[in-house]
mmCIF file of C-alpha atoms in Angstrom:
data_model
loop_
_atom_site.group_PDB
_atom_site.id
_atom_site.type_symbol
_atom_site.label_atom_id
_atom_site.label_comp_id
_atom_site.label_asym_id
_atom_site.label_seq_id
_atom_site.Cartn_x
_atom_site.Cartn_y
_atom_site.Cartn_z
ATOM 1 C CA UNK A 1 0.000 0.000 0.000
ATOM 2 C CA UNK A 2 1.565 3.243 -1.103
ATOM 3 C CA UNK A 3 1.880 6.181 1.246
ATOM 4 C CA UNK A 4 1.756 4.130 4.439
ATOM 5 C CA UNK A 5 4.758 3.955 6.742
ATOM 6 C CA UNK A 6 4.758 0.244 7.489
ATOM 7 C CA UNK A 7 7.722 0.640 9.832
ATOM 8 C CA UNK A 8 5.565 2.595 12.301
ATOM 9 C CA UNK A 9 3.853 -0.141 14.315
ATOM 10 C CA UNK A 10 1.467 2.386 15.857
ATOM 11 C CA UNK A 11 -0.267 2.644 12.489
ATOM 12 C CA UNK A 12 -1.099 -1.050 12.390
ATOM 13 C CA UNK A 13 -1.959 -1.794 15.987
ATOM 14 C CA UNK A 14 -0.576 -1.554 19.451
ATOM 15 C CA UNK A 15 2.316 -3.368 20.980
ATOM 16 C CA UNK A 16 3.466 -3.625 24.531
ATOM 17 C CA UNK A 17 6.842 -2.647 25.887
ATOM 18 C CA UNK A 18 7.916 -6.282 25.904
ATOM 19 C CA UNK A 19 9.814 -7.047 22.692
ATOM 20 C CA UNK A 20 8.727 -10.682 23.003
ATOM 21 C CA UNK A 21 5.221 -9.576 22.001
ATOM 22 C CA UNK A 22 6.494 -8.163 18.721
ATOM 23 C CA UNK A 23 8.787 -11.150 18.168
ATOM 24 C CA UNK A 24 5.880 -13.541 18.703
ATOM 25 C CA UNK A 25 3.677 -11.541 16.338
ATOM 26 C CA UNK A 26 6.326 -11.578 13.616
ATOM 27 C CA UNK A 27 6.838 -15.326 14.073
ATOM 28 C CA UNK A 28 3.080 -15.891 13.801
ATOM 29 C CA UNK A 29 2.941 -13.799 10.637
ATOM 30 C CA UNK A 30 5.737 -15.850 9.120
ATOM 31 C CA UNK A 31 4.032 -19.121 10.075
ATOM 32 C CA UNK A 32 0.741 -17.952 8.571
ATOM 33 C CA UNK A 33 2.386 -16.896 5.313
ATOM 34 C CA UNK A 34 4.333 -20.145 5.094
ATOM 35 C CA UNK A 35 1.096 -22.102 5.461
ATOM 36 C CA UNK A 36 -0.645 -19.885 2.887
ATOM 37 C CA UNK A 37 2.093 -20.338 0.286
ATOM 38 C CA UNK A 38 2.202 -24.114 0.712
ATOM 39 C CA UNK A 39 -1.579 -24.582 0.803
ATOM 40 C CA UNK A 40 -3.501 -25.831 -2.221
ATOM 41 C CA UNK A 41 -4.858 -22.848 -4.210
ATOM 42 C CA UNK A 42 -8.463 -23.504 -3.163
ATOM 43 C CA UNK A 43 -7.452 -23.435 0.506
ATOM 44 C CA UNK A 44 -5.391 -20.287 -0.073
ATOM 45 C CA UNK A 45 -8.433 -18.571 -1.572
ATOM 46 C CA UNK A 46 -10.492 -19.643 1.457
ATOM 47 C CA UNK A 47 -7.922 -18.136 3.821
ATOM 48 C CA UNK A 48 -7.763 -14.884 1.860
ATOM 49 C CA UNK A 49 -11.553 -14.807 1.694
ATOM 50 C CA UNK A 50 -11.799 -15.212 5.454
ATOM 51 C CA UNK A 51 -9.322 -12.378 6.034
ATOM 52 C CA UNK A 52 -10.175 -9.765 3.393
ATOM 53 C CA UNK A 53 -13.039 -11.289 1.396
ATOM 54 C CA UNK A 54 -13.127 -13.048 -1.938
ATOM 55 C CA UNK A 55 -12.082 -11.197 -5.063
ATOM 56 C CA UNK A 56 -15.730 -10.968 -6.131
ATOM 57 C CA UNK A 57 -16.725 -9.539 -2.743
ATOM 58 C CA UNK A 58 -13.842 -7.052 -2.778
ATOM 59 C CA UNK A 59 -14.706 -5.968 -6.329
ATOM 60 C CA UNK A 60 -18.370 -5.538 -5.342
ATOM 61 C CA UNK A 61 -17.512 -3.735 -2.105
ATOM 62 C CA UNK A 62 -19.387 -6.288 0.002
ATOM 63 C CA UNK A 63 -16.655 -7.116 2.506
ATOM 64 C CA UNK A 64 -18.172 -5.601 5.633
ATOM 65 C CA UNK A 65 -17.505 -8.695 7.759
ATOM 66 C CA UNK A 66 -13.775 -8.987 7.008
ATOM 67 C CA UNK A 67 -10.666 -6.826 7.273
ATOM 68 C CA UNK A 68 -10.655 -3.959 4.766
ATOM 69 C CA UNK A 69 -8.678 -4.871 1.636
ATOM 70 C CA UNK A 70 -5.720 -2.630 1.002
ATOM 71 C CA UNK A 71 -5.090 -2.066 4.690
ATOM 72 C CA UNK A 72 -1.937 -3.089 6.471
ATOM 73 C CA UNK A 73 -2.570 -6.555 7.888
ATOM 74 C CA UNK A 74 0.971 -7.440 8.954
ATOM 75 C CA UNK A 75 3.480 -5.628 11.171
ATOM 76 C CA UNK A 76 6.412 -6.576 8.965
ATOM 77 C CA UNK A 77 6.451 -4.779 5.597
ATOM 78 C CA UNK A 78 8.015 -7.774 3.846
ATOM 79 C CA UNK A 79 5.283 -10.020 5.250
ATOM 80 C CA UNK A 80 2.670 -7.553 3.958
ATOM 81 C CA UNK A 81 4.290 -7.577 0.509
ATOM 82 C CA UNK A 82 4.292 -11.385 0.446
ATOM 83 C CA UNK A 83 0.613 -11.439 1.442
ATOM 84 C CA UNK A 84 -0.336 -8.800 -1.150
ATOM 85 C CA UNK A 85 1.526 -10.749 -3.830
ATOM 86 C CA UNK A 86 -0.124 -14.020 -2.797
ATOM 87 C CA UNK A 87 -3.538 -12.338 -2.953
ATOM 88 C CA UNK A 88 -2.785 -10.974 -6.427
ATOM 89 C CA UNK A 89 -1.705 -14.402 -7.668
ATOM 90 C CA UNK A 90 -4.769 -16.112 -6.206
ATOM 91 C CA UNK A 91 -7.027 -13.402 -7.655
ATOM 92 C CA UNK A 92 -5.495 -14.093 -11.075
ATOM 93 C CA UNK A 93 -6.349 -17.781 -10.717
ATOM 94 C CA UNK A 94 -2.742 -18.837 -10.143
ATOM 95 C CA UNK A 95 -1.486 -20.752 -7.144
ATOM 96 C CA UNK A 96 0.382 -18.628 -4.604
ATOM 97 C CA UNK A 97 3.489 -20.763 -4.329
ATOM 98 C CA UNK A 98 6.843 -19.627 -2.947
ATOM 99 C CA UNK A 99 8.336 -19.907 -6.459
ATOM 100 C CA UNK A 100 5.627 -17.746 -8.058
ATOM 101 C CA UNK A 101 5.731 -15.152 -5.279
ATOM 102 C CA UNK A 102 9.513 -14.951 -5.635
ATOM 103 C CA UNK A 103 9.196 -14.653 -9.419
ATOM 104 C CA UNK A 104 6.706 -11.819 -9.010
ATOM 105 C CA UNK A 105 9.163 -10.037 -6.710
ATOM 106 C CA UNK A 106 11.925 -10.520 -9.292
ATOM 107 C CA UNK A 107 9.693 -8.925 -11.957
ATOM 108 C CA UNK A 108 9.329 -5.718 -9.939
#
């Protein structure tokens, strides 16, 4: 998402003074993304749909029961970029595999 300072954690949520809280959050993000990229495409679309809505719902603007698309979902900017790329691939009908995500990064 352009124009958003993803390094400022106060823009994406609150964190405590304990660095373990942030470390645990970042580890959870990484685990979630790893599972998403290794999941079958249908499961990946289900996960994305549960988080930000299906592509059809997002296009129609009927995603009131999920996180707003285009918002920062992850603390780590790299994690957010991986998620955004996975969503784009799944929306295109492609699987969101580690190889395809990496290839998309290489094309940028």
